[in-house]
Amino acid sequence: MEPMETSKVENVRLLDRFDPRHPVTGTLYLTATHLIFIDPDGKKETWILHQHIASVEKLQMTAFGSPLRVKCKTYMNVTFILPRERECQDIMVTLQKLSRPESLEDLYCFHYVSQGGYSQTDGWQLFSLEKEFFRMGIPNQFWDFSHLNKNYELCDTYANLLVVPTSATTPMLMGSSRFRSRGRLPALSYLHRNGASICRCSQPLAGFSARCLEDEQLLRAILQTNPKSARMCIVDTRPKINAMANRAKGKGYENENYYTDVQFHFIGIENIHVMRNGLSKLMDACDSSCATVSSYLSALDKSDWLKHIKAILDTSVFIANKVEDEAANVVVHCSDGWDRTAQTCSIASLLLDPYFRTIHGFQALIEKEWLSFGHKFTDRCGFLDADAKETSPVFTQFIDCVWQLTQLYPMAFQFNERFLVELHDHVYSCQFGTFVGNCEKDRVDLMVSQRTYSLWAFMQSRIDDYLNHLFQPNSNHSPNVMRPDTSSQNLRLWVGLYLRFEDGLLPRESIADWISATKGRAQSLNDHTRLLEKRIADLRFLVLHRDDLKSSTCHSEGHDVDSGLSENEVGSDKQSQKYRSESGEPTARSSGDLPEDSLTSTAPRVSDTESGFEELCHPSSRASFGSVGVAGSTLRDLKRPSVDLSLDQIALELNSVAIDWKNPRDVTHCGCAAPFRYLNCKYNCWKCGEVYCGRCIDRHIALPGHYSGKSVPVCRPCYKTLKSSPSYIDLAAVAKQRGLHSPLCASPAPHLRRSCASLGSEEDELQQGDHLQVGDVGQDRLHSTCRARSHEVAFAKDEDGHS
């Protein structure tokens, strides 16, 4: 790329569309990938990816400078006022070149390097077309795989693997391919559980009188794959007048005189040019700053956007009803079979199969219907500096239709609104190679799986952000086959997509995010409670069996153990006793020899009633633990604590979990100046409870205060604090050092959290057991601390329940 003439412009004004008299002044930076505006006073940052820019326009000069309007494919529209016209011209020309490169090799995905913890090979093997058809029960007696397109010679826009009727011969397939536009012959798209199927293809090259016997035989073979139905349905998704116009060009539609036992249906979904104009009118209606309610509604109605969405949904419902209710095979096509056909076949499959309503299933649906069957993403999304008439929001309409279904069936989908918006934005971002190219052959030639990252790997690393917490599969709210009511009053403008950058029009956070934050806090408190209960049980054992433990360790052979200390600790303890003897201080071999008042002189002691030990300290309570022999017994005979208890370890556990989480509603910006909008995730750090954006809370670590030992999200300062703590032990490092298997490290095993002093040889630990590191004086203090902490956690959980 040529060097940029202007990379930084100061004293740039960012206009507020609703308040143009009070602009924000800052610095505009132009990098190789982003256009960045930073307001140092208001701590506001605006990042615009070059591939997201749809158009750049220099407006008429004003008294304050030269305005530059930037419109994005994510429906963000911003206007900058640069102080000098020359700088404005340079920025405009540079942005036009960067946003519309001339070659696919110049796209962002071929230069992007991920820092998200996933590799370049991840995600590419998540989907297999063959496995997806295996899931449908293919091959069987009626359908089988065909490798005739192995080298993309039969149809270069199809996948290299096709599913066709078992009775279809090679001459039949090749003849049908020559008779169909772009060689896109009828092939299986979806096989329903009742044996009915959905096939897709392109329009025939029929003209007014042409016919093809091989194509007729192939459709007859498709009809015979379903013994339950004597007739087949052909759905032409175009308006009939458009199909008749194509007939005059030598294309058109099937002649009813040549195709027997077939029902023909024309359903009017407009072409890509009408859809492009409709989106442009919709954006004009949404971008109007002084519109009244009536003028806004009138402009929205004139765009016909919701009318187009309804037409796609109606066609999909028609196809699904034919398959489910009549058990009839359906063949779907439009002109070339890669726009309207992809929309309707995808949504019909979504209505028929609940698997496609899961996250993984929805990704498989996109891979099958859009990528394998060759939707022209490069042309339709305008990745390159090519013919603008080829661009059209075909995939955007599909995502919009899915969102409409999620509003009608809020408990039937595993993914949420954020998942759909993220998917929409990354299709246009070109940050990942998943959607680069017009067909599978293009992606194979570009070697995107070896040279770029997969979008599915990125989304898998953030899977928790996309979960719908209202999802209830196999319930009355999530039927196997959806029958949505697509009446006009049930369809809405997707404000969360088209108007998400208009602050004040949307709530500060969605209900799903509030549920997710509450669920995360409850999980953290429950996990912390389990550890506190375990620690209280350990301390109870130490208090009740202090004398037995000392007696048993004194009678052990070959061990010089005093008060449960290791050999090094015994040596240091003897030296301290010698020092105290020389200085005239009282000495004792163990804390059991000390008088009772000396035990309480170090720290104030909590009474047994306050600490909950009144009953356990009673002789009858001691007997309930079972008699423990002293002579000849070892540490293995006692149920000792599964972790080394030290003051530092207990303090680290208590301070590593946030009890009070900050309310996300009160936070409008992250500490890094990133604004929180409607669909921007707000993350609570599980250690400190503060609210951060996804960029600032990209660390995961196991908190010492959690019983399960699972990795949870924490902010960067807390991550550094935990890593630098001498008492923190990395479970993965311990497992690697000792040669243990990774599942042991991942399992909820608190016995792996040991203090640094106990990380000796694994063989010695298995033979001798863990060493006690809590003195008799500290046991009571630790117990009272744990009891107080458990009451605090219980109070916090009770607050969550009432809220």
Coordinates of C-alpha atoms in Angstrom, one line a residue, residues 154-646:
L154 CA -19.6 -29.5 -13.5
C155 CA -20.5 -26.3 -11.8
D156 CA -17.7 -23.9 -10.6
T157 CA -20.1 -22.1 -8.1
Y158 CA -21.2 -25.3 -6.3
A159 CA -19.3 -27.3 -3.7
N160 CA -17.2 -30.2 -4.8
L161 CA -19.6 -32.6 -3.1
L162 CA -23.3 -32.8 -4.2
V163 CA -26.2 -35.0 -3.0
V164 CA -28.4 -36.2 -5.9
P165 CA -30.9 -39.1 -6.3
T166 CA -29.4 -42.5 -6.4
S167 CA -31.2 -43.1 -9.8
A168 CA -29.5 -40.1 -11.4
T169 CA -26.9 -41.0 -13.9
T170 CA -23.8 -39.1 -15.0
P171 CA -25.3 -38.1 -18.4
M172 CA -28.5 -37.0 -16.7
L173 CA -26.5 -34.7 -14.3
M174 CA -24.3 -33.3 -17.0
G175 CA -27.2 -32.6 -19.3
S176 CA -29.2 -30.9 -16.6
S177 CA -26.2 -28.7 -15.7
R178 CA -25.9 -27.5 -19.3
F179 CA -29.6 -26.6 -19.3
R180 CA -29.5 -24.6 -16.1
S181 CA -28.2 -21.1 -15.7
R182 CA -24.5 -21.0 -14.6
G183 CA -24.6 -24.8 -14.6
R184 CA -26.4 -24.9 -11.3
L185 CA -28.3 -28.1 -11.6
P186 CA -30.9 -29.3 -9.0
A187 CA -29.2 -30.7 -5.9
L188 CA -30.4 -31.6 -2.4
S189 CA -30.4 -28.8 0.2
Y190 CA -32.4 -30.4 3.1
L191 CA -34.0 -33.8 3.8
H192 CA -36.8 -33.7 6.3
R193 CA -37.6 -36.5 8.8
N194 CA -40.7 -37.6 6.9
G195 CA -38.7 -38.2 3.7
A196 CA -39.7 -34.9 1.9
S197 CA -36.8 -32.8 0.6
I198 CA -35.9 -29.3 -0.4
C199 CA -33.7 -29.0 -3.6
R200 CA -32.3 -25.9 -5.1
C201 CA -31.1 -24.8 -8.5
S202 CA -31.1 -21.9 -11.0
Q203 CA -33.6 -21.1 -13.7
P204 CA -33.7 -23.2 -16.8
L205 CA -32.5 -22.0 -20.2
A206 CA -35.9 -22.7 -21.6
G207 CA -36.8 -19.6 -23.5
F208 CA -40.2 -20.0 -25.2
S209 CA -39.8 -23.6 -26.4
A210 CA -36.5 -25.2 -25.5
R211 CA -36.5 -28.4 -23.4
C212 CA -34.0 -30.8 -22.0
L213 CA -34.8 -34.5 -21.5
E214 CA -32.0 -35.0 -19.0
D215 CA -33.3 -32.1 -16.8
E216 CA -36.8 -33.5 -17.0
Q217 CA -35.5 -37.0 -16.0
L218 CA -33.6 -35.5 -13.1
L219 CA -36.7 -33.8 -11.7
R220 CA -38.6 -37.0 -12.1
A221 CA -35.9 -38.8 -10.2
I222 CA -36.2 -36.2 -7.4
L223 CA -40.0 -36.8 -7.3
Q224 CA -39.4 -40.6 -6.9
T225 CA -37.2 -40.2 -3.9
N226 CA -40.4 -39.5 -1.8
P227 CA -42.9 -42.4 -2.1
K228 CA -45.3 -40.6 0.2
S229 CA -46.1 -37.9 -2.4
A230 CA -47.2 -38.2 -6.0
R231 CA -46.6 -34.6 -6.9
M232 CA -43.7 -32.2 -6.5
C233 CA -43.7 -28.5 -6.1
I234 CA -41.4 -26.0 -8.0
V235 CA -41.2 -22.6 -6.3
D236 CA -40.0 -19.7 -8.4
T237 CA -39.2 -16.9 -5.9
R238 CA -39.3 -14.2 -8.6
P239 CA -42.3 -12.2 -9.5
K240 CA -43.9 -13.8 -12.6
I241 CA -43.4 -10.8 -14.7
N242 CA -39.7 -10.9 -14.1
A243 CA -39.5 -14.6 -15.0
M244 CA -41.4 -13.9 -18.2
A245 CA -38.9 -11.1 -19.0
N246 CA -36.1 -13.5 -18.6
R247 CA -37.9 -15.9 -20.9
A248 CA -37.4 -13.4 -23.7
K249 CA -33.7 -13.6 -23.0
G250 CA -33.5 -17.4 -23.5
K251 CA -33.9 -18.2 -19.8
G252 CA -37.2 -18.1 -17.9
Y253 CA -39.0 -21.0 -16.1
E254 CA -40.0 -24.6 -16.6
N255 CA -42.7 -25.4 -19.2
E256 CA -45.6 -27.1 -17.6
N257 CA -46.2 -29.2 -20.7
Y258 CA -42.8 -30.9 -20.3
Y259 CA -42.7 -31.4 -16.5
T260 CA -45.5 -33.7 -15.4
D261 CA -46.8 -34.2 -11.8
V262 CA -45.4 -30.8 -10.8
Q263 CA -47.1 -27.8 -9.2
F264 CA -45.6 -24.4 -10.2
H265 CA -45.8 -21.4 -7.8
F266 CA -44.5 -17.9 -8.4
I267 CA -43.8 -15.9 -5.2
G268 CA -42.8 -12.3 -5.7
I269 CA -39.5 -11.5 -4.0
E270 CA -37.8 -8.5 -5.7
N271 CA -34.4 -8.6 -7.3
I272 CA -31.1 -7.3 -5.8
H273 CA -31.5 -3.8 -7.3
V274 CA -34.9 -3.2 -5.6
M275 CA -33.5 -4.5 -2.4
R276 CA -30.4 -2.2 -2.6
N277 CA -32.7 0.8 -3.2
G278 CA -34.9 -0.2 -0.3
L279 CA -32.0 -0.3 2.1
S280 CA -30.9 3.1 0.9
K281 CA -34.3 4.6 1.5
L282 CA -34.4 3.0 4.9
M283 CA -31.1 4.6 5.8
D284 CA -32.3 8.0 4.6
A285 CA -35.4 7.7 6.8
C286 CA -33.2 6.7 9.9
D287 CA -30.6 9.4 9.2
S288 CA -33.1 12.3 9.1
S289 CA -32.3 14.6 12.0
C290 CA -35.4 16.8 11.9
A291 CA -38.1 14.4 10.9
T292 CA -41.5 14.4 12.6
V293 CA -43.1 11.1 13.6
S294 CA -45.5 11.2 10.6
S295 CA -42.7 11.9 8.1
Y296 CA -40.5 9.3 9.6
L297 CA -43.2 6.6 9.4
S298 CA -44.0 7.7 5.8
A299 CA -40.4 7.4 4.8
L300 CA -40.1 4.0 6.5
D301 CA -43.2 2.8 4.6
K302 CA -41.9 4.1 1.3
S303 CA -38.7 2.1 1.7
D304 CA -40.7 -1.1 1.5
W305 CA -38.1 -2.7 3.7
L306 CA -40.5 -4.6 6.0
K307 CA -42.5 -5.5 2.9
H308 CA -39.4 -7.3 1.5
I309 CA -38.7 -9.0 4.8
K310 CA -42.3 -10.2 4.9
A311 CA -42.1 -11.6 1.3
I312 CA -39.0 -13.7 2.2
L313 CA -40.6 -15.0 5.4
D314 CA -43.9 -15.8 3.6
T315 CA -42.1 -17.8 0.9
S316 CA -40.1 -19.7 3.5
V317 CA -43.2 -20.5 5.5
F318 CA -44.9 -21.8 2.3
I319 CA -42.0 -24.1 1.5
A320 CA -41.9 -25.4 5.1
N321 CA -45.6 -26.1 5.1
K322 CA -45.3 -28.0 1.9
V323 CA -42.6 -30.2 3.3
E324 CA -44.2 -30.8 6.7
D325 CA -47.9 -30.9 6.0
E326 CA -48.0 -32.4 2.6
A327 CA -44.7 -34.4 2.7
A328 CA -44.0 -33.0 -0.8
N329 CA -40.6 -32.5 -2.4
V330 CA -39.9 -28.8 -3.2
V331 CA -37.5 -27.5 -5.8
V332 CA -36.6 -23.8 -5.3
H333 CA -34.9 -21.4 -7.7
C334 CA -34.8 -17.8 -8.7
S335 CA -32.6 -16.4 -11.5
D336 CA -29.1 -17.8 -10.7
G337 CA -30.0 -19.5 -7.5
W338 CA -27.6 -17.8 -5.1
D339 CA -29.6 -14.9 -3.7
R340 CA -33.4 -15.4 -3.1
T341 CA -32.9 -19.2 -3.2
A342 CA -30.3 -19.1 -0.4
Q343 CA -32.6 -16.9 1.7
T344 CA -35.7 -19.0 1.4
C345 CA -34.0 -22.4 1.7
S346 CA -32.1 -21.3 4.8
I347 CA -35.2 -20.0 6.6
A348 CA -37.3 -22.9 5.6
S349 CA -34.7 -25.3 7.0
L350 CA -34.6 -23.2 10.2
L351 CA -38.4 -23.5 10.5
L352 CA -38.3 -27.3 10.0
D353 CA -35.3 -28.4 12.0
P354 CA -34.6 -27.2 15.6
Y355 CA -30.9 -28.1 15.2
F356 CA -30.4 -25.1 13.0
R357 CA -31.6 -22.9 15.9
T358 CA -28.5 -23.7 18.0
I359 CA -25.3 -21.8 17.6
H360 CA -23.4 -24.7 16.0
G361 CA -26.4 -25.6 13.8
F362 CA -26.9 -22.1 12.6
Q363 CA -23.2 -21.9 11.6
A364 CA -23.6 -25.2 9.8
L365 CA -26.7 -23.8 8.0
I366 CA -24.7 -20.8 6.8
E367 CA -21.8 -23.0 5.7
K368 CA -24.2 -25.2 3.7
E369 CA -26.7 -22.9 2.2
W370 CA -24.5 -19.7 1.7
L371 CA -20.9 -20.8 1.4
S372 CA -21.1 -24.3 -0.2
F373 CA -23.9 -23.4 -2.6
G374 CA -22.0 -20.2 -3.7
H375 CA -23.5 -17.0 -2.5
K376 CA -21.5 -14.1 -4.0
F377 CA -20.3 -12.5 -0.8
T378 CA -17.5 -10.5 -2.5
D379 CA -19.9 -8.9 -5.0
R380 CA -22.9 -8.5 -2.8
C381 CA -21.1 -7.1 0.1
G382 CA -18.8 -4.8 -2.0
F383 CA -15.5 -6.0 -0.8
L384 CA -13.6 -4.7 -3.8
D385 CA -13.6 -1.7 -6.1
A386 CA -16.0 -3.2 -8.6
D387 CA -19.4 -2.7 -10.1
A388 CA -21.6 -1.1 -7.4
K389 CA -24.7 -2.5 -9.2
E390 CA -23.7 -6.0 -8.0
T391 CA -24.0 -5.0 -4.3
S392 CA -27.2 -5.9 -2.4
P393 CA -28.1 -6.5 1.2
V394 CA -29.1 -10.2 0.6
F395 CA -27.4 -11.6 3.6
T396 CA -28.5 -8.7 5.8
Q397 CA -32.1 -9.5 4.9
F398 CA -31.5 -13.1 5.9
I399 CA -30.2 -12.1 9.3
D400 CA -33.1 -9.7 9.7
C401 CA -35.6 -12.5 9.0
V402 CA -33.9 -14.7 11.6
W403 CA -34.1 -11.8 14.1
Q404 CA -37.9 -11.5 13.4
L405 CA -38.2 -15.1 14.2
T406 CA -36.3 -14.7 17.5
Q407 CA -38.8 -12.0 18.5
L408 CA -41.7 -14.4 17.7
Y409 CA -40.1 -17.3 19.4
P410 CA -37.8 -15.9 22.1
M411 CA -37.2 -19.3 23.8
A412 CA -36.6 -21.3 20.6
F413 CA -33.1 -20.1 19.7
Q414 CA -29.8 -20.8 21.5
F415 CA -28.2 -17.6 20.3
N416 CA -29.2 -14.0 21.0
E417 CA -29.4 -10.7 19.2
R418 CA -25.7 -9.9 19.7
F419 CA -24.7 -13.1 17.9
L420 CA -26.6 -12.0 14.8
V421 CA -25.2 -8.4 14.9
E422 CA -21.7 -9.7 15.3
L423 CA -22.1 -12.1 12.5
H424 CA -23.5 -9.4 10.2
D425 CA -20.6 -7.0 11.0
H426 CA -17.9 -9.5 10.5
V427 CA -19.2 -10.6 7.1
Y428 CA -18.5 -7.0 6.0
S429 CA -15.3 -6.5 8.0
C430 CA -13.2 -9.0 6.0
Q431 CA -11.3 -9.5 9.2
F432 CA -11.7 -13.3 8.8
G433 CA -11.5 -15.3 5.6
T434 CA -14.7 -17.3 6.2
F435 CA -16.8 -15.2 3.8
V436 CA -14.2 -14.0 1.3
G437 CA -14.8 -15.0 -2.3
N438 CA -17.9 -15.7 -4.3
C439 CA -17.9 -19.5 -4.0
E440 CA -16.0 -22.4 -2.5
K441 CA -13.7 -22.6 -5.5
D442 CA -12.5 -19.0 -4.9
R443 CA -11.7 -19.8 -1.3
V444 CA -9.8 -22.9 -2.2
D445 CA -7.8 -21.0 -4.8
L446 CA -7.0 -18.2 -2.2
M447 CA -6.1 -20.9 0.4
V448 CA -8.1 -18.9 3.0
S449 CA -8.0 -21.9 5.5
Q450 CA -4.2 -21.7 5.5
R451 CA -3.7 -18.0 5.3
T452 CA -6.5 -16.4 7.3
Y453 CA -8.4 -16.9 10.6
S454 CA -11.9 -18.4 10.8
L455 CA -14.8 -16.4 12.1
W456 CA -16.2 -19.4 13.9
A457 CA -13.0 -19.8 16.0
F458 CA -13.3 -16.1 17.0
M459 CA -17.0 -16.6 18.0
Q460 CA -16.2 -19.8 19.8
S461 CA -13.8 -18.0 22.0
R462 CA -16.6 -15.6 23.0
I463 CA -19.4 -18.1 23.1
D464 CA -20.8 -17.0 26.4
D465 CA -21.6 -13.6 24.9
Y466 CA -23.9 -15.1 22.4
L467 CA -26.0 -17.4 24.6
N468 CA -29.7 -16.8 24.9
H469 CA -30.5 -17.4 28.6
L470 CA -34.2 -17.9 27.8
F471 CA -33.5 -20.8 25.5
Q472 CA -35.7 -23.8 26.3
P473 CA -35.4 -26.6 23.8
N474 CA -38.1 -29.3 23.6
S475 CA -40.7 -27.1 25.2
N476 CA -44.0 -25.6 24.2
H477 CA -42.2 -22.4 23.5
S478 CA -39.8 -24.1 21.2
P479 CA -41.7 -26.3 18.8
N480 CA -40.0 -28.7 16.4
V481 CA -41.6 -27.1 13.4
M482 CA -42.2 -23.4 13.6
R483 CA -45.4 -21.9 12.1
P484 CA -44.8 -18.2 12.6
D485 CA -47.6 -15.6 12.1
T486 CA -46.0 -13.2 9.5
S487 CA -48.7 -10.6 9.6
S488 CA -47.5 -7.1 9.1
Q489 CA -48.3 -6.1 12.7
N490 CA -45.9 -8.8 13.9
L491 CA -42.9 -7.5 12.0
R492 CA -40.8 -4.7 13.4
L493 CA -37.9 -2.5 12.3
W494 CA -34.7 -3.9 13.8
V495 CA -33.6 -0.9 15.8
G496 CA -30.8 -2.9 17.4
L497 CA -29.1 -3.2 14.0
Y498 CA -30.0 -0.1 11.9
L499 CA -30.2 2.5 14.8
R500 CA -27.8 1.0 17.3
F501 CA -25.4 4.0 17.2
E502 CA -28.2 6.5 18.1
D503 CA -27.6 7.0 21.8
G504 CA -30.8 7.5 23.7
L505 CA -33.1 5.5 21.4
L506 CA -32.2 2.2 23.0
P507 CA -32.0 1.0 26.6
R508 CA -28.6 1.1 28.3
E509 CA -28.4 -2.7 28.3
S510 CA -30.7 -5.5 27.2
I511 CA -32.5 -7.8 29.6
A512 CA -30.4 -10.7 28.4
D513 CA -27.2 -8.9 29.5
W514 CA -28.7 -8.2 32.9
I515 CA -29.7 -11.9 33.3
S516 CA -26.2 -13.0 32.2
A517 CA -24.5 -10.7 34.8
T518 CA -26.8 -11.9 37.5
K519 CA -26.2 -15.5 36.6
G520 CA -22.5 -14.9 36.6
R521 CA -22.5 -13.3 40.0
A522 CA -24.7 -16.1 41.4
Q523 CA -22.3 -18.7 40.0
S524 CA -19.3 -16.9 41.6
L525 CA -21.0 -16.7 45.0
N526 CA -22.1 -20.3 44.9
D527 CA -18.6 -21.4 44.0
H528 CA -17.1 -19.2 46.7
T529 CA -19.6 -20.6 49.2
R530 CA -18.5 -24.2 48.5
L531 CA -14.9 -23.3 49.2
L532 CA -15.8 -21.5 52.4
E533 CA -17.8 -24.5 53.6
K534 CA -14.8 -26.7 52.9
R535 CA -12.4 -24.4 54.7
I536 CA -14.7 -24.3 57.8
A537 CA -14.9 -28.1 57.8
D538 CA -11.0 -28.2 57.6
L539 CA -10.6 -25.8 60.5
R540 CA -13.2 -27.7 62.5
F541 CA -11.2 -30.8 62.1
L542 CA -7.9 -29.1 63.1
V543 CA -9.5 -27.6 66.2
L544 CA -11.1 -30.9 67.3
H545 CA -8.1 -33.1 66.6
R546 CA -5.2 -31.0 67.5
D547 CA -4.1 -33.3 70.3
D548 CA -4.6 -36.5 68.3
L549 CA -2.7 -35.1 65.4
K550 CA 0.3 -34.2 67.6
S551 CA 0.3 -37.6 69.3
S552 CA 0.1 -39.4 66.0
T553 CA 2.9 -37.4 64.4
C554 CA 5.1 -38.0 67.5
H555 CA 4.7 -41.8 67.2
S556 CA 5.4 -41.9 63.5
E557 CA 8.6 -43.8 62.6
G558 CA 11.4 -41.9 61.0
H559 CA 9.8 -38.5 61.1
D560 CA 10.9 -35.6 63.3
V561 CA 7.6 -33.7 63.2
D562 CA 6.6 -31.1 65.7
S563 CA 3.1 -29.6 65.5
G564 CA 2.6 -31.0 62.0
L565 CA 5.6 -29.1 60.6
S566 CA 8.0 -30.2 57.9
E567 CA 11.7 -30.9 58.7
N568 CA 12.8 -27.4 57.7
E569 CA 10.1 -25.9 59.8
V570 CA 11.0 -28.1 62.7
G571 CA 14.6 -26.8 62.5
S572 CA 13.5 -23.2 62.4
D573 CA 11.1 -23.9 65.3
K574 CA 13.8 -25.4 67.4
Q575 CA 16.1 -22.4 66.8
S576 CA 13.3 -20.1 67.8
Q577 CA 12.7 -22.1 70.9
K578 CA 16.4 -21.9 71.8
Y579 CA 16.4 -18.2 71.3
R580 CA 13.3 -17.8 73.5
S581 CA 15.0 -20.0 76.2
E582 CA 18.2 -17.9 76.1
S583 CA 16.2 -14.7 76.3
G584 CA 14.2 -15.9 79.3
E585 CA 10.9 -16.4 77.4
P586 CA 8.8 -19.4 78.2
T587 CA 9.2 -22.3 75.8
A588 CA 7.0 -25.2 74.8
R589 CA 7.4 -28.2 72.6
S590 CA 3.9 -27.7 71.3
S591 CA 1.0 -25.4 71.6
G592 CA -0.8 -28.1 73.6
D593 CA 1.7 -27.5 76.4
L594 CA 0.9 -23.8 76.6
P595 CA -1.6 -22.6 79.1
E596 CA -5.0 -21.6 77.7
D597 CA -4.4 -17.9 78.3
S598 CA -1.3 -18.0 76.2
L599 CA -3.2 -19.3 73.3
T600 CA -5.5 -16.3 73.3
S601 CA -2.8 -13.7 73.9
T602 CA -1.7 -13.5 70.3
A603 CA -5.1 -12.5 68.8
P604 CA -8.6 -11.8 70.1
R605 CA -10.5 -15.0 70.1
V606 CA -14.1 -15.4 69.1
S607 CA -16.3 -17.3 71.5
D608 CA -17.6 -20.8 70.6
T609 CA -21.1 -19.5 70.4
E610 CA -20.2 -16.7 68.0
S611 CA -18.1 -19.0 65.8
G612 CA -20.6 -21.8 65.8
F613 CA -18.3 -24.2 67.6
E614 CA -20.2 -24.5 70.9
E615 CA -21.7 -27.8 70.0
L616 CA -18.7 -29.3 68.2
C617 CA -16.4 -28.5 71.1
H618 CA -18.6 -30.6 73.4
P619 CA -17.1 -34.0 74.3
S620 CA -20.2 -35.7 72.7
S621 CA -19.6 -33.9 69.5
R622 CA -16.0 -35.1 69.4
A623 CA -17.1 -38.6 69.8
S624 CA -19.3 -38.3 66.7
F625 CA -16.2 -38.0 64.6
G626 CA -15.2 -41.5 65.7
S627 CA -12.4 -42.6 68.0
V628 CA -8.9 -42.0 66.8
G629 CA -6.1 -44.2 68.0
V630 CA -3.0 -42.5 69.1
A631 CA -0.4 -45.3 69.5
G632 CA 0.6 -46.7 66.2
S633 CA -1.6 -44.4 64.1
T634 CA -0.4 -42.3 61.2
L635 CA -1.6 -39.2 59.4
R636 CA -3.2 -41.4 56.8
D637 CA -5.6 -42.8 59.4
L638 CA -7.1 -39.3 60.0
K639 CA -9.3 -37.3 57.6
R640 CA -7.0 -34.4 57.3
P641 CA -7.6 -31.3 55.3
S642 CA -7.1 -31.7 51.5
V643 CA -5.1 -28.5 51.2
D644 CA -2.2 -26.8 53.1
L645 CA -3.8 -24.1 55.3
S646 CA -1.7 -21.0 55.8

